[in-house]
Tab-separated table of C-alpha atoms in Angstrom:
chain	number	residue	atom	x	y	z
R	1	MET	CA	0.000	0.000	0.000
R	2	GLN	CA	1.401	3.417	-0.975
R	3	ASP	CA	1.811	5.889	1.852
R	4	LYS	CA	0.239	9.342	1.706
R	5	ALA	CA	3.429	11.149	0.761
R	6	GLU	CA	3.962	8.855	-2.200
R	7	LEU	CA	0.325	9.166	-3.295
R	8	ALA	CA	0.531	12.949	-3.176
R	9	GLY	CA	3.748	12.874	-5.186
R	10	ASN	CA	2.009	10.822	-7.841
R	11	GLY	CA	-0.959	13.212	-7.974
R	12	THR	CA	-4.613	12.220	-8.182
R	13	PRO	CA	-5.623	9.109	-10.150
R	14	PHE	CA	-6.193	11.355	-13.177
R	15	HIS	CA	-3.012	13.422	-12.874
R	16	ALA	CA	-1.150	11.778	-15.752
R	17	ALA	CA	-4.040	12.646	-18.070
R	18	THR	CA	-4.965	16.075	-16.710
R	19	SER	CA	-1.408	17.407	-16.557
R	20	ALA	CA	-1.006	16.665	-20.260
R	21	GLU	CA	-3.958	18.977	-20.981
R	22	MET	CA	-2.632	21.969	-19.029
R	23	ARG	CA	-1.952	25.090	-21.102
R	24	THR	CA	-1.477	27.393	-18.104
R	25	THR	CA	0.571	27.308	-14.911
R	26	TRP	CA	-2.522	27.651	-12.708
R	27	TRP	CA	-2.734	24.765	-10.273
R	28	TYR	CA	-4.900	24.531	-7.160
R	29	GLN	CA	-3.659	22.962	-3.930
R	30	TRP	CA	-6.383	20.818	-2.371
R	31	ASP	CA	-5.328	19.025	0.798
R	32	LYS	CA	-2.144	17.098	-0.083
R	33	TYR	CA	-2.819	17.137	-3.844
R	34	ILE	CA	-2.673	19.651	-6.630
R	35	VAL	CA	-5.309	19.694	-9.359
R	36	PRO	CA	-5.692	21.936	-12.410
R	37	ASP	CA	-7.175	25.340	-11.602
R	38	VAL	CA	-7.343	26.546	-15.214
R	39	TYR	CA	-6.484	24.405	-18.241
R	40	THR	CA	-6.898	27.114	-20.875
R	41	SER	CA	-9.505	29.741	-19.949
R	42	MET	CA	-11.954	29.849	-17.023
R	43	PRO	CA	-14.798	31.376	-19.107
R	44	GLN	CA	-14.316	28.725	-21.811
R	45	GLU	CA	-14.334	25.926	-19.237
R	46	LEU	CA	-17.404	27.352	-17.498
R	47	ALA	CA	-19.147	27.564	-20.882
R	48	ALA	CA	-18.507	23.829	-21.363
R	49	ILE	CA	-20.190	23.154	-18.007
R	50	ARG	CA	-23.208	25.281	-18.944
R	51	ASN	CA	-23.570	24.459	-22.641
R	52	ALA	CA	-21.818	21.163	-23.468
R	53	VAL	CA	-20.015	18.816	-21.040
R	54	ALA	CA	-16.954	19.230	-18.851
R	55	MET	CA	-14.644	16.688	-17.223
R	56	ILE	CA	-13.573	17.688	-13.711
R	57	ASP	CA	-11.090	16.059	-11.329
R	58	MET	CA	-12.717	16.123	-7.856
R	59	SER	CA	-10.552	13.332	-6.428
R	60	PRO	CA	-9.137	15.163	-3.368
R	61	LEU	CA	-12.639	15.456	-1.891
R	62	PRO	CA	-12.421	13.752	1.540
R	63	LYS	CA	-14.203	10.419	1.741
R	64	MET	CA	-15.089	8.489	4.910
R	65	GLU	CA	-16.193	4.885	4.801
R	66	LEU	CA	-18.561	3.616	7.506
R	67	ARG	CA	-19.114	-0.130	7.793
R	68	GLY	CA	-20.744	-2.386	10.320
R	69	PRO	CA	-24.142	-3.391	11.678
R	70	ASP	CA	-24.609	0.046	13.289
R	71	ALA	CA	-23.283	2.176	10.447
R	72	HIS	CA	-26.818	3.291	9.586
R	73	ARG	CA	-27.428	4.297	13.215
R	74	LEU	CA	-24.337	6.520	13.283
R	75	VAL	CA	-25.305	8.219	10.018
R	76	ASP	CA	-28.827	8.844	11.320
R	77	ARG	CA	-27.457	10.082	14.654
R	78	LEU	CA	-25.235	12.699	12.994
R	79	MET	CA	-27.145	13.981	9.952
R	80	THR	CA	-29.901	16.560	10.324
R	81	ARG	CA	-32.050	14.655	7.814
R	82	ASP	CA	-33.990	11.441	8.347
R	83	MET	CA	-31.373	9.054	7.005
R	84	THR	CA	-33.611	5.998	7.502
R	85	ARG	CA	-35.093	7.114	4.174
R	86	LEU	CA	-31.763	6.601	2.374
R	87	ALA	CA	-32.070	3.390	0.371
R	88	VAL	CA	-29.220	1.248	-0.930
R	89	ASP	CA	-27.715	2.640	-4.162
R	90	HIS	CA	-28.927	6.148	-3.421
R	91	VAL	CA	-27.209	9.366	-2.357
R	92	MET	CA	-28.470	12.053	-0.003
R	93	TYR	CA	-27.044	15.515	0.581
R	94	ALA	CA	-27.011	16.419	4.269
R	95	PRO	CA	-25.406	18.720	6.855
R	96	TRP	CA	-24.019	17.496	10.193
R	97	CYS	CA	-23.687	19.636	13.313
R	98	ASN	CA	-22.127	19.715	16.755
R	99	ARG	CA	-24.226	19.885	19.916
R	100	ASP	CA	-24.447	23.669	19.611
R	101	GLY	CA	-26.147	23.289	16.217
R	102	LEU	CA	-23.130	24.658	14.347
R	103	LEU	CA	-22.169	23.099	11.039
R	104	VAL	CA	-19.315	20.617	11.298
R	105	GLY	CA	-19.654	19.858	7.595
R	106	ASP	CA	-21.997	19.104	4.728
R	107	GLY	CA	-21.762	16.653	1.862
R	108	LEU	CA	-23.060	13.555	0.157
R	109	VAL	CA	-23.928	10.324	1.932
R	110	PHE	CA	-23.729	7.242	-0.320
R	111	ARG	CA	-25.409	4.010	0.776
R	112	LEU	CA	-23.778	1.116	-1.070
R	113	ALA	CA	-25.191	-1.714	1.088
R	114	ASP	CA	-27.275	-2.090	4.234
R	115	ASP	CA	-24.154	-1.751	6.396
R	116	TRP	CA	-21.885	0.262	4.061
R	117	PHE	CA	-21.876	4.054	3.681
R	118	ILE	CA	-19.435	6.574	2.242
R	119	VAL	CA	-19.609	10.227	3.250
R	120	SER	CA	-17.908	12.695	0.904
R	121	GLY	CA	-17.480	16.186	2.282
R	122	GLU	CA	-15.188	18.105	4.595
R	123	THR	CA	-12.962	15.859	6.735
R	124	SER	CA	-14.915	14.865	9.848
R	125	HIS	CA	-13.265	11.576	10.823
R	126	ALA	CA	-12.451	12.644	14.391
R	127	TRP	CA	-15.935	14.088	14.876
R	128	PHE	CA	-17.657	10.951	13.589
R	129	ALA	CA	-15.447	8.742	15.773
R	130	SER	CA	-16.230	10.846	18.861
R	131	GLN	CA	-19.951	10.262	18.330
R	132	ALA	CA	-19.788	6.508	17.637
R	133	GLY	CA	-19.721	5.364	21.262
R	134	GLY	CA	-21.597	2.106	21.856
R	135	LEU	CA	-22.018	1.394	18.149
R	136	GLN	CA	-20.589	-1.451	16.082
R	137	VAL	CA	-19.156	0.583	13.251
R	138	THR	CA	-15.744	1.010	11.641
R	139	ILE	CA	-14.818	4.449	10.332
R	140	ARG	CA	-12.047	4.548	7.741
R	141	ASN	CA	-10.454	7.294	5.675
R	142	ALA	CA	-11.148	6.205	2.088
R	143	SER	CA	-9.994	9.432	0.422
R	144	ASP	CA	-7.210	7.787	-1.559
R	145	ASP	CA	-9.179	4.727	-2.669
R	146	TYR	CA	-11.081	6.393	-5.508
R	147	GLY	CA	-10.701	9.089	-8.073
R	148	ILE	CA	-13.813	11.199	-8.652
R	149	LEU	CA	-14.354	12.285	-12.245
R	150	SER	CA	-17.284	14.663	-12.484
R	151	LEU	CA	-19.066	14.980	-15.834
R	152	GLN	CA	-21.151	18.163	-15.836
R	153	GLY	CA	-23.252	19.746	-18.522
R	154	PRO	CA	-26.294	19.208	-20.771
R	155	ARG	CA	-24.406	16.696	-22.969
R	156	ALA	CA	-23.304	14.524	-20.023
R	157	PHE	CA	-25.929	11.876	-20.822
R	158	ASP	CA	-24.739	11.711	-24.436
R	159	LEU	CA	-21.148	11.243	-23.316
R	160	MET	CA	-22.031	8.479	-20.859
R	161	GLN	CA	-24.058	6.644	-23.478
R	162	ALA	CA	-21.209	6.874	-25.988
R	163	ALA	CA	-18.699	5.617	-23.407
R	164	THR	CA	-20.768	2.708	-22.094
R	165	GLY	CA	-23.193	1.810	-24.874
R	166	ARG	CA	-26.081	2.292	-22.433
R	167	ASP	CA	-28.943	4.763	-22.077
R	168	TRP	CA	-28.586	6.529	-18.704
R	169	SER	CA	-31.855	8.480	-18.780
R	170	GLY	CA	-33.346	6.025	-16.285
R	171	LEU	CA	-30.820	6.918	-13.578
R	172	LYS	CA	-32.553	9.637	-11.594
R	173	PHE	CA	-30.914	12.382	-9.571
R	174	SER	CA	-29.157	10.999	-6.468
R	175	GLN	CA	-29.300	7.392	-7.638
R	176	ILE	CA	-26.203	5.196	-8.002
R	177	GLY	CA	-25.480	2.925	-10.964
R	178	ARG	CA	-22.545	0.873	-12.160
R	179	ALA	CA	-20.730	0.820	-15.470
R	180	ALA	CA	-17.609	-0.326	-17.263
R	181	ILE	CA	-15.475	2.269	-19.047
R	182	ALA	CA	-12.189	1.380	-20.760
R	183	GLY	CA	-12.601	-2.091	-19.270
R	184	HIS	CA	-12.784	-0.832	-15.661
R	185	ASP	CA	-15.759	-1.118	-13.297
R	186	ILE	CA	-16.866	2.195	-11.771
R	187	LEU	CA	-19.655	3.623	-9.601
R	188	VAL	CA	-21.862	6.214	-11.286
R	189	ALA	CA	-23.823	8.721	-9.191
R	190	ARG	CA	-26.262	11.291	-10.630
R	191	GLN	CA	-24.740	14.198	-8.741
R	192	GLY	CA	-22.518	17.239	-9.127
R	193	PHE	CA	-21.550	20.626	-7.725
R	194	THR	CA	-22.365	22.955	-10.619
R	195	GLY	CA	-26.176	23.047	-10.816
R	196	GLU	CA	-26.091	21.233	-14.181
R	197	LEU	CA	-27.041	17.767	-15.315
R	198	GLY	CA	-24.217	15.392	-14.626
R	199	PHE	CA	-22.574	12.427	-12.995
R	200	GLU	CA	-19.862	11.675	-10.487
R	201	LEU	CA	-17.788	8.680	-11.553
R	202	TRP	CA	-16.006	6.910	-8.697
R	203	VAL	CA	-13.018	5.302	-10.373
R	204	PRO	CA	-10.475	2.845	-8.860
R	205	ARG	CA	-7.140	4.600	-8.463
R	206	ALA	CA	-5.262	2.446	-10.971
R	207	ALA	CA	-7.895	3.034	-13.669
R	208	GLY	CA	-7.895	6.834	-13.548
R	209	ALA	CA	-5.858	7.768	-16.605
R	210	ALA	CA	-7.456	5.129	-18.841
R	211	VAL	CA	-11.011	6.172	-17.920
R	212	TRP	CA	-10.226	9.865	-18.398
R	213	GLN	CA	-8.650	9.309	-21.807
R	214	GLU	CA	-11.548	7.141	-22.991
R	215	LEU	CA	-14.150	9.717	-21.976
R	216	GLN	CA	-12.162	12.527	-23.551
R	217	ALA	CA	-11.870	10.608	-26.817
R	218	VAL	CA	-15.540	9.628	-27.158
R	219	GLY	CA	-16.717	13.032	-25.924
R	220	GLN	CA	-15.313	15.099	-28.770
R	221	PRO	CA	-18.598	15.183	-30.773
R	222	PHE	CA	-20.318	16.635	-27.703
R	223	GLY	CA	-17.854	19.462	-27.100
R	224	VAL	CA	-16.200	17.896	-24.062
R	225	LEU	CA	-13.529	19.977	-22.311
R	226	PRO	CA	-11.548	19.507	-19.115
R	227	ALA	CA	-12.533	22.128	-16.543
R	228	GLY	CA	-10.422	23.273	-13.614
R	229	GLU	CA	-11.344	24.226	-10.060
R	230	TYR	CA	-11.730	27.919	-10.871
R	231	ALA	CA	-14.585	27.213	-13.298
R	232	VAL	CA	-16.191	24.780	-10.857
R	233	ASP	CA	-15.938	27.342	-8.051
R	234	VAL	CA	-17.722	29.966	-10.154
R	235	ALA	CA	-20.303	27.416	-11.302
R	236	ARG	CA	-21.228	26.426	-7.746
R	237	ILE	CA	-21.598	30.093	-6.737
R	238	GLU	CA	-23.895	30.738	-9.711
R	239	ALA	CA	-25.909	27.711	-8.531
R	240	GLY	CA	-26.106	29.045	-4.959
R	241	LEU	CA	-24.139	26.148	-3.441
R	242	ILE	CA	-22.407	26.881	-0.146
R	243	LEU	CA	-18.888	25.556	0.469
R	244	VAL	CA	-17.063	24.871	3.701
R	245	SER	CA	-13.884	26.973	4.124
R	246	ALA	CA	-15.040	29.404	1.431
R	247	ASP	CA	-18.305	30.421	3.125
R	248	TYR	CA	-18.113	28.992	6.639
R	249	ASN	CA	-15.723	27.192	8.975
R	250	GLY	CA	-16.467	23.665	10.065
R	251	ALA	CA	-17.028	23.552	13.838
R	252	GLY	CA	-15.509	20.103	14.312
R	253	PRO	CA	-12.117	19.031	15.642
R	254	ASP	CA	-10.693	17.793	12.337
R	255	PRO	CA	-8.033	19.725	10.390
R	256	ARG	CA	-9.255	21.634	7.336
R	257	THR	CA	-8.338	20.488	3.831
R	258	ALA	CA	-8.187	24.090	2.551
R	259	ARG	CA	-5.637	26.661	3.666
R	260	VAL	CA	-7.920	29.240	5.289
R	261	ASP	CA	-8.101	31.043	8.596
R	262	VAL	CA	-10.344	29.167	11.028
R	263	THR	CA	-12.260	31.522	13.318
R	264	ASP	CA	-15.296	31.025	15.532
R	265	GLU	CA	-17.090	33.975	13.926
R	266	LEU	CA	-17.387	31.953	10.709
R	267	ASN	CA	-19.214	29.096	12.439
R	268	ILE	CA	-22.858	29.018	11.347
R	269	THR	CA	-25.950	26.845	11.673
R	270	PRO	CA	-27.595	25.069	8.723
R	271	ILE	CA	-30.403	27.597	9.048
R	272	GLU	CA	-27.995	30.507	8.491
R	273	ALA	CA	-26.477	28.564	5.588
R	274	GLY	CA	-29.812	28.374	3.780
R	275	LEU	CA	-30.095	24.640	4.535
R	276	GLY	CA	-33.071	24.801	6.868
R	277	ARG	CA	-35.053	22.633	4.451
R	278	LEU	CA	-32.620	19.814	5.250
R	279	ILE	CA	-33.435	19.737	8.982
R	280	ASP	CA	-35.940	17.063	9.979
R	281	PHE	CA	-37.035	17.928	13.491
R	282	GLY	CA	-39.014	14.699	13.576
R	283	SER	CA	-35.687	12.826	13.732
R	284	ASP	CA	-33.265	12.639	16.653
R	285	PHE	CA	-29.799	13.919	15.761
R	286	VAL	CA	-26.830	15.669	17.338
R	287	GLY	CA	-27.565	19.382	17.672
R	288	LYS	CA	-31.340	19.082	17.374
R	289	GLN	CA	-32.178	20.982	20.568
R	290	ALA	CA	-29.867	23.869	19.670
R	291	LEU	CA	-31.322	24.069	16.159
R	292	GLN	CA	-34.865	24.129	17.497
R	293	ALA	CA	-33.907	27.192	19.535
R	294	ALA	CA	-32.128	28.751	16.540
R	295	ALA	CA	-35.183	28.215	14.327
R	296	ALA	CA	-37.238	30.374	16.695
R	297	GLU	CA	-34.839	33.324	16.316
R	298	PRO	CA	-34.724	35.656	13.267
R	299	GLY	CA	-31.015	35.020	12.616
R	300	ARG	CA	-29.250	35.825	9.367
R	301	ARG	CA	-30.431	34.848	5.897
R	302	PHE	CA	-28.312	33.364	3.113
R	303	VAL	CA	-28.765	35.527	-0.002
R	304	GLY	CA	-26.967	36.641	-3.127
R	305	LEU	CA	-25.439	39.989	-4.063
R	306	HIS	CA	-25.049	41.677	-7.466
R	307	TYR	CA	-22.197	44.150	-7.991
R	308	ASP	CA	-21.007	46.527	-10.671
R	309	ALA	CA	-17.685	44.880	-11.583
R	310	SER	CA	-16.201	48.201	-12.703
R	311	ALA	CA	-16.757	49.612	-9.186
R	312	ILE	CA	-14.777	46.712	-7.736
R	313	VAL	CA	-11.916	47.174	-10.183
R	314	THR	CA	-11.846	50.930	-9.552
R	315	ALA	CA	-11.779	50.508	-5.765
R	316	ALA	CA	-8.969	47.996	-6.050
R	317	ALA	CA	-6.949	50.175	-8.422
R	318	GLU	CA	-7.277	53.193	-6.141
R	319	ASN	CA	-5.765	51.117	-3.343
R	320	SER	CA	-2.988	49.517	-5.434
R	321	ALA	CA	-4.717	46.132	-5.219
R	322	CYS	CA	-5.886	45.758	-8.814
R	323	GLY	CA	-4.071	42.434	-9.144
R	324	THR	CA	-6.386	40.864	-6.576
R	325	ALA	CA	-9.763	42.222	-7.670
R	326	LEU	CA	-11.841	39.428	-9.220
R	327	SER	CA	-8.660	37.558	-10.156
R	328	ARG	CA	-10.262	34.441	-8.699
R	329	VAL	CA	-13.050	33.584	-6.245
R	330	TYR	CA	-12.430	35.407	-2.970
R	331	TRP	CA	-12.443	32.862	-0.137
R	332	GLY	CA	-12.889	34.939	2.951
R	333	SER	CA	-15.295	37.104	4.918
R	334	MET	CA	-15.997	40.705	3.921
R	335	PRO	CA	-17.977	42.992	6.270
R	336	ILE	CA	-21.275	44.396	5.018
R	337	PHE	CA	-22.606	47.818	6.032
R	338	HIS	CA	-25.976	49.523	5.605
R	339	LYS	CA	-26.726	53.243	5.722
R	340	GLY	CA	-29.937	52.819	7.693
R	341	THR	CA	-30.058	54.816	10.923
R	342	SER	CA	-30.184	51.735	13.151
R	343	HIS	CA	-27.131	50.202	11.455
R	344	ALA	CA	-24.930	53.199	10.644
R	345	GLY	CA	-21.215	52.514	11.012
R	346	LYS	CA	-21.523	48.937	12.218
R	347	PRO	CA	-21.228	45.726	10.183
R	348	VAL	CA	-24.637	44.134	9.654
R	349	GLY	CA	-23.437	40.935	8.047
R	350	ARG	CA	-20.744	39.492	5.844
R	351	ALA	CA	-20.150	38.535	2.220
R	352	SER	CA	-18.216	35.565	0.852
R	353	SER	CA	-17.354	33.858	-2.444
R	354	LEU	CA	-17.009	37.041	-4.492
R	355	ALA	CA	-16.420	36.251	-8.173
R	356	PHE	CA	-17.000	37.496	-11.690
R	357	SER	CA	-19.656	35.376	-13.403
R	358	PRO	CA	-19.166	35.037	-17.163
R	359	THR	CA	-22.638	33.470	-17.364
R	360	LEU	CA	-24.306	36.538	-15.841
R	361	LYS	CA	-21.668	39.017	-17.073
R	362	ARG	CA	-21.430	40.612	-13.638
R	363	ALA	CA	-19.785	40.243	-10.249
R	364	ILE	CA	-21.677	38.210	-7.656
R	365	SER	CA	-21.209	36.891	-4.141
R	366	PHE	CA	-23.042	35.292	-1.265
R	367	ALA	CA	-24.126	37.258	1.797
R	368	PHE	CA	-25.318	36.516	5.317
R	369	LEU	CA	-27.692	39.317	6.332
R	370	PRO	CA	-30.320	39.973	9.010
R	371	ALA	CA	-33.876	39.248	7.911
R	372	GLU	CA	-34.819	42.951	7.649
R	373	LEU	CA	-32.045	43.524	5.090
R	374	SER	CA	-32.428	40.298	3.115
R	375	SER	CA	-35.208	41.318	0.706
R	376	PRO	CA	-34.289	41.497	-2.994
R	377	GLY	CA	-33.487	45.052	-4.040
R	378	THR	CA	-31.911	46.106	-0.728
R	379	VAL	CA	-28.666	48.025	-1.320
R	380	VAL	CA	-25.728	47.455	1.020
R	381	ASP	CA	-22.014	48.305	1.021
R	382	VAL	CA	-19.397	45.559	1.020
R	383	GLU	CA	-15.882	46.202	2.279
R	384	LEU	CA	-13.576	44.535	-0.231
R	385	LYS	CA	-10.410	42.821	0.916
R	386	ASP	CA	-7.187	41.948	-0.844
R	387	ASP	CA	-5.511	38.554	-0.847
R	388	GLU	CA	-3.911	39.321	2.520
R	389	GLY	CA	-7.226	40.263	4.121
R	390	ALA	CA	-6.607	44.036	4.178
R	391	ALA	CA	-9.505	46.371	3.362
R	392	ILE	CA	-9.324	48.016	-0.076
R	393	GLY	CA	-12.531	50.046	-0.139
R	394	ARG	CA	-16.304	49.732	-0.048
R	395	VAL	CA	-18.558	49.100	-3.026
R	396	PRO	CA	-22.359	48.987	-3.299
R	397	ALA	CA	-24.171	45.701	-3.885
R	398	THR	CA	-27.814	44.734	-4.372
R	399	VAL	CA	-29.489	41.814	-2.621
R	400	VAL	CA	-30.938	39.123	-4.912
R	401	SER	CA	-32.482	35.729	-4.349
R	402	LEU	CA	-30.511	32.507	-4.737
R	403	PRO	CA	-29.684	30.675	-6.904
R	404	PHE	CA	-28.326	33.132	-9.445
R	405	ILE	CA	-29.154	30.785	-12.334
R	406	GLU	CA	-31.673	28.057	-13.131
R	407	ILE	CA	-30.773	24.735	-11.492
R	408	ARG	CA	-31.016	21.868	-13.975
R	409	ARG	CA	-29.134	19.032	-12.239
R	410	SER	CA	-32.212	17.022	-11.189
R	411	LYS	CA	-34.007	17.250	-14.538
R	412	GLY	CA	-34.274	14.342	-16.908
């Protein structure tokens, strides 16, 4: 068995194939791996996600395997949703919280057998283990067992049919199937992190390059392109999808897989994260009592913001920070102010995930605002920050509803 240092040195299971496609020097460090951030052009890669089909290496995503007769009880104990409803060969998106109702993480829960689950999301191994007392369950880090190749875009079904010789229209959103590509058996989940139709292919490590090359070859008639993390990051913001480390800090004891500052002020509840629909108060789960109390309070709302991109560039240029303005997605917290008499001079909320959206042709971000300032059309001021976290000026922004675009991933 290869150790972690050797695995990281070898790259993800798709590294041999993806590195050959790189036409830039933009790489993204994700945990102990690097993956392409931009192959050629972020707007071109995002356009493939929205209009054709993109191939995306999501392999570094942490994966925890839970096995044993009580694996289902641990999953149900931790997730805010009623996980007894999760059938074999299905996937469910869910948040998990600590006893204070703060998000430890969120992600996908795969049920592959009655006693076999895989959770893909922010690393929470120590948190899961701390809550498994009295249960017959084994928790194992399975992050290096599989490569995840995400196929996203309206032509994803065409590509899968061409690669497997099968019609995949019968696989509904959040169902799991199985296929053979380039002679290798893989898991196929109708999922993704872009808002588009698509699949996540869970590929054995040794098969990564062969599967990637086969899909790339048969996908040419459908406009297939490799897409890097920058395009995926913008796509998930357009789709209104929150991301740990970018938009909130996990409240658990595990180390983060992204290099970000971890502060208590960025701990939030699922309600504040816009995930209240995923809390089943009829179930018994860790953090339930705290969330019941939180649900009775107004709290902050998760909304979107529209900006004039030229105002951002001007503010950055005036403060000698033009190299950082909209150069990528801003992962960090930016204070929000409002000129109303009851709020003058004090931050009323925060913004995160600021980016330029080629799809919308404007700058956008998320925001966490009090209920009285969360209505569409409300104008606020956001204090921009540079890459080092220093303030570079305030710009106006307008509150809008999320998502920014139509979500098509569950159609078909």
